[in-house]
Short mmCIF file of C-alpha atoms in Angstrom, two decimals:
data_model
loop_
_atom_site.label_atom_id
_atom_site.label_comp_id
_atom_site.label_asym_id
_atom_site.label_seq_id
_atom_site.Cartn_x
_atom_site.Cartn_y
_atom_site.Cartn_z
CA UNK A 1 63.57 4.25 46.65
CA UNK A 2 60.21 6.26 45.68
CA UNK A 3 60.89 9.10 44.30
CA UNK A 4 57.78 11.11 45.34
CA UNK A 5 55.61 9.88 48.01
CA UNK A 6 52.55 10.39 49.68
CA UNK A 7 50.65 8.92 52.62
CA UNK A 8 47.76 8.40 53.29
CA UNK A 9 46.47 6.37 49.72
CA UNK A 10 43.10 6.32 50.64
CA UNK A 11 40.98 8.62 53.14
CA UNK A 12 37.33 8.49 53.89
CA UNK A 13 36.54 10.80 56.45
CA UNK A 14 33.01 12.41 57.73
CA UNK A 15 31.79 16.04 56.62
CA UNK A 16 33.24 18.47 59.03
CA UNK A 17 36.34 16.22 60.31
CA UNK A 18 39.94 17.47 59.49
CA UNK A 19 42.49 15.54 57.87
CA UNK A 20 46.19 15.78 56.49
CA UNK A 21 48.29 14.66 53.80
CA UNK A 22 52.14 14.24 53.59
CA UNK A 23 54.21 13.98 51.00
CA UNK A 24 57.70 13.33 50.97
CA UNK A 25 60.34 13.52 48.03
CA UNK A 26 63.80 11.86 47.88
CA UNK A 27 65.14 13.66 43.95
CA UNK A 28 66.70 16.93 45.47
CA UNK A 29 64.07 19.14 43.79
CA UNK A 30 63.26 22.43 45.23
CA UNK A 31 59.78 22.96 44.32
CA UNK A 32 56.59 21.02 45.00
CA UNK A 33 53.20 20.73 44.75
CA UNK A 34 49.58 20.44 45.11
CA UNK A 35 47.10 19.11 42.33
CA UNK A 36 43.51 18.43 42.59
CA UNK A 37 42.58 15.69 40.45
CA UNK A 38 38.11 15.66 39.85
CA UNK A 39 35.73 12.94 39.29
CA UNK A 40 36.23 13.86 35.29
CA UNK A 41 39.91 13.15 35.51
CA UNK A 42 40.78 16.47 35.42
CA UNK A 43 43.84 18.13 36.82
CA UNK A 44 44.34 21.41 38.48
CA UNK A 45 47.04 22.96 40.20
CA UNK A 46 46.54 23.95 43.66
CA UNK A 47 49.55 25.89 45.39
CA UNK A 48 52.97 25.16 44.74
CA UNK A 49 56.05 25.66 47.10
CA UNK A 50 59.93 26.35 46.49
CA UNK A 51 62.36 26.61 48.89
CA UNK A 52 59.88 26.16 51.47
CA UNK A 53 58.02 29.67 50.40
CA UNK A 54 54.60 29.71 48.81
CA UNK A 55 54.73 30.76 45.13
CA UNK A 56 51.47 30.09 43.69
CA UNK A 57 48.36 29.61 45.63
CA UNK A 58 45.18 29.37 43.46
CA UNK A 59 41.67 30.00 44.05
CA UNK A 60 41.55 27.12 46.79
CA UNK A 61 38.98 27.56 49.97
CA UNK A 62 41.56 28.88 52.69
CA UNK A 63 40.01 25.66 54.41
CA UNK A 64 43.04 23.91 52.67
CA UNK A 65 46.13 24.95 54.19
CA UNK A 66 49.49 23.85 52.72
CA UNK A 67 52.63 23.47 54.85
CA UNK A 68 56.10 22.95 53.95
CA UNK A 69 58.51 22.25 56.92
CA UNK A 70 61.37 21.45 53.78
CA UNK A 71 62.83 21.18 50.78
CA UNK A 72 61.86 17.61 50.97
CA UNK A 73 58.04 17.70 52.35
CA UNK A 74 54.98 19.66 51.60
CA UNK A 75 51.69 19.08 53.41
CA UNK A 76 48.44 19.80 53.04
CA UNK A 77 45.63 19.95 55.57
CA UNK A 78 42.06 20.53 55.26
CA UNK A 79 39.45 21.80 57.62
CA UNK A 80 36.15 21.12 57.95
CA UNK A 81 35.75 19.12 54.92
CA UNK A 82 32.96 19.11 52.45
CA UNK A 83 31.57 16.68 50.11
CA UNK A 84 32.98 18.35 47.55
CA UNK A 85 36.23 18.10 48.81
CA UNK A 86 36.05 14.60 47.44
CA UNK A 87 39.11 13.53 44.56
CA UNK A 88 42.21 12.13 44.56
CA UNK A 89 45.17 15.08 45.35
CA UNK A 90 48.44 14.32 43.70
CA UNK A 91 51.94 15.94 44.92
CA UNK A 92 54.96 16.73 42.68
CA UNK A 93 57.76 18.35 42.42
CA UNK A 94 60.44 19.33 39.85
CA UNK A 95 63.86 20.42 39.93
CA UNK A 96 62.73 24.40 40.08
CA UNK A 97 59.85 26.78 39.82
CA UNK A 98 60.90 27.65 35.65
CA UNK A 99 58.95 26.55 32.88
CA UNK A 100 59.38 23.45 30.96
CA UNK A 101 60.48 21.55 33.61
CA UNK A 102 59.32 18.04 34.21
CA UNK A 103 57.28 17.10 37.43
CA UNK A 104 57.48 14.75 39.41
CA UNK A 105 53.97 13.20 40.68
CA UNK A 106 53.22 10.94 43.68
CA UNK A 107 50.79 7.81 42.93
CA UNK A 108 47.70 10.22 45.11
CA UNK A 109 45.99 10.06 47.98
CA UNK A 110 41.81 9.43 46.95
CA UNK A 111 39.90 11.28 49.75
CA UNK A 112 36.11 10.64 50.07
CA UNK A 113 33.78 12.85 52.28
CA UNK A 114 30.50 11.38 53.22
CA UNK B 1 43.21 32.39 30.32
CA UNK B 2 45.22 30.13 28.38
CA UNK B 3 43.49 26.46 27.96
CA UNK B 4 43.88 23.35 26.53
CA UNK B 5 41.46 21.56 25.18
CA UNK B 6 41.72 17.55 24.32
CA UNK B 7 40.35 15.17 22.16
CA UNK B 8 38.58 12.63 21.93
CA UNK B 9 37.80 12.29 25.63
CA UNK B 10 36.87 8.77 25.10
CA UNK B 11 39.18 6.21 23.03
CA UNK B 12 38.31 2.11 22.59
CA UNK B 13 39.69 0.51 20.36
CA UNK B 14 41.29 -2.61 19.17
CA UNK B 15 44.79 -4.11 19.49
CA UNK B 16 46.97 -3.27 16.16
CA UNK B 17 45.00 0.00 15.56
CA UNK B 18 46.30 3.13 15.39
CA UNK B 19 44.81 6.42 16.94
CA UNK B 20 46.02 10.09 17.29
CA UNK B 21 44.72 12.49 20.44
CA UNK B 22 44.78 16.29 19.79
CA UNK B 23 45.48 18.78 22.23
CA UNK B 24 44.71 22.00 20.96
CA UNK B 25 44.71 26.04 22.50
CA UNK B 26 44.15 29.63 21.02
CA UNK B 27 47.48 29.94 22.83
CA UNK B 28 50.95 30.12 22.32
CA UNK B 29 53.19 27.71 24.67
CA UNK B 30 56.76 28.21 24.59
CA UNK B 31 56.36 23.83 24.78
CA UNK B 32 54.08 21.21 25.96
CA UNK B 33 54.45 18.28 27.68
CA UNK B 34 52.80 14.88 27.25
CA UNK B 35 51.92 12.87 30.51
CA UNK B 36 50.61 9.31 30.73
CA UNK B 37 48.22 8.01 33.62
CA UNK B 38 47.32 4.26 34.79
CA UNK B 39 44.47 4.14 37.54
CA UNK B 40 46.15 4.50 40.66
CA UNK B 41 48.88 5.93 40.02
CA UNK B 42 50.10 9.40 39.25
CA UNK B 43 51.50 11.14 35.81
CA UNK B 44 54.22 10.47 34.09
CA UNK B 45 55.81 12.65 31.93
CA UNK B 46 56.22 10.95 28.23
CA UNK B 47 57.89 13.75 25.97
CA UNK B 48 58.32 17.68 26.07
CA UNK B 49 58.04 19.43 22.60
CA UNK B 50 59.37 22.97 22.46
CA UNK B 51 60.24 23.94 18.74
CA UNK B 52 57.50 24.89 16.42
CA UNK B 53 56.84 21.84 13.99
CA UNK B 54 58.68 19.42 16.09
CA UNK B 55 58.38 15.76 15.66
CA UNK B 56 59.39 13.25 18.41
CA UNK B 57 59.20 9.85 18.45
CA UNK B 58 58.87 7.16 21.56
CA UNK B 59 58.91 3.71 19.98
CA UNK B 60 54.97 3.26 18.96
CA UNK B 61 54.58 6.84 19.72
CA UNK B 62 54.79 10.13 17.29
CA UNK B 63 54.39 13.43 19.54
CA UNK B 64 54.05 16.72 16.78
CA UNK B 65 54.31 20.16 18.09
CA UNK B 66 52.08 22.59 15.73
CA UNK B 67 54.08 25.36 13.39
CA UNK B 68 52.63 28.11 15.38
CA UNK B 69 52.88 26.67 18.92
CA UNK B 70 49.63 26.19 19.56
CA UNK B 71 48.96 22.48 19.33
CA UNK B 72 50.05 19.42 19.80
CA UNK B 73 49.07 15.93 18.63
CA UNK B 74 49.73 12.01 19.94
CA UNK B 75 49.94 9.24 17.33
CA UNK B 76 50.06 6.06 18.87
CA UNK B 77 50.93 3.08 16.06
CA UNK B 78 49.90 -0.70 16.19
CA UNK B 79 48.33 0.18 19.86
CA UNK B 80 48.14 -2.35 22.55
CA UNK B 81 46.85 -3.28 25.82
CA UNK B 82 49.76 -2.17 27.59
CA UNK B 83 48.84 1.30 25.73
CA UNK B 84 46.14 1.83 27.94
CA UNK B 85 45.65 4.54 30.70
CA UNK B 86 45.02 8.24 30.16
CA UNK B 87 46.66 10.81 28.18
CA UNK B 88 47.34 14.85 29.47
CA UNK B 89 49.12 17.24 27.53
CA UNK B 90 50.02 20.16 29.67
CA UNK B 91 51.85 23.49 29.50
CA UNK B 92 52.94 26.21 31.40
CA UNK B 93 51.00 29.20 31.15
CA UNK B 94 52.21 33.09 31.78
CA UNK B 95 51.96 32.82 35.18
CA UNK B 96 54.16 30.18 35.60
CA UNK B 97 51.64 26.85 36.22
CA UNK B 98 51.45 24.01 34.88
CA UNK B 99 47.77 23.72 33.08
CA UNK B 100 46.35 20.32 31.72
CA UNK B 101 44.09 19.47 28.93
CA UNK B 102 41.04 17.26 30.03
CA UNK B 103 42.90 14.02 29.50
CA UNK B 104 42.00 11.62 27.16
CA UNK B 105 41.40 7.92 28.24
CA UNK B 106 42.40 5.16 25.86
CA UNK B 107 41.03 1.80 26.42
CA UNK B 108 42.82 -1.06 24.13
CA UNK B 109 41.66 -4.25 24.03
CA UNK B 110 43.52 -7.68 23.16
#
């Protein structure tokens, strides 16, 4: 019954190798998202999704590529990955793209480049 | 660019103390939101303040919301162990995201 999921939890993966994450949520909410969490604990949003269309997509190299095939799932796959690709990326979602609402987060997926 | 800027960074401190974490902006936010974080895990949302001068409370824990909208604060009383983990406050800027402060991470020990 987890509310927001995301697979894998950990990654280690070679410079230059591509890799996905899912994540999945079961709470009905129509938008979702991508944060980037650093080696300083800090968090920053990456794109966000609702209703399956792209409604913010920050400065992000277009080597990260999000894809949303629902409601329910939002991906995100990276090309050619770079050292600095290295943190832990959270998903989350809340019940719609207006202010003030609470999100959602998944427990993170920690992805290390060597 | 609105920001948010937190602190301390760094918090230790012993059981039955009490601490308070600021989280303060140039900006206005029409609220903020106070999230809690233990390793491995993702987070979670504690309180939202949205009127100017409000005071909530959360058992051990007194969230303020500045006069002028600008700041927040987090007063944890009689802390404990199970206190522990990291501490965002967040808001939405103009454009609609959700921004976070650098976090503060509170370490309480028994």
């Amino acid at each position: 019954d987890t509310a927001v999921s995301q697979t894998p939890k950990y990654l280690v993966t070679q410079m230059g190798n591509d890799k996905s994450i899912k994540c999945e949520q079961n709470l009905g909410h129509d938008t979702m998202y991508w944060y980037k969490q650093d080696s300083k604990k800090f968090l920053k949003i990456m794109f966000s999704y609702n209703n399956k269309e792209l409604i913010i997509n920050e400065t992000v190299p277009n080597r990260f590529s999000p894809k949303s095939p629902d409601k329910a799932h939002l991906n995100l796959h990276i090309n050619s990955l770079e050292l600095g690709d290295s943190a832990v990326y959270f998903c989350a979602s809340s019940r719609s793209a207006s202010r003030g609402r609470e999100q959602y987060f998944g427990p993170g997926t920690r992805l290390t480049v060597t | 660019t609105q920001l948010l800027e937190q602190s301390p960074q760094f918090l230790s401190i012993q059981e039955g103390e009490n601490l308070t974490v600021y989280c303060n902006s140039s900006s206005v936010f029409s609220s903020l939101q106070w999230y809690r974080q233990e390793p491995g895990e993702g987070p979670v949302l504690l309180v939202t303040v949205v009127t100017g001068g409000e005071v909530k409370k959360l058992k051990r824990l007194t969230f303020q919301f500045g006069d002028a909208r600008k700041d927040s604060s987090l007063h944890i009383t009689a802390a404990q162990p199970g206190d522990t983990g990291l501490y965002l406050c967040a808001g939405y800027n103009q454009g609609g995201k959700l921004i976070f402060g650098q976090g503060t991470e509170l370490s309480v020990k028994p």
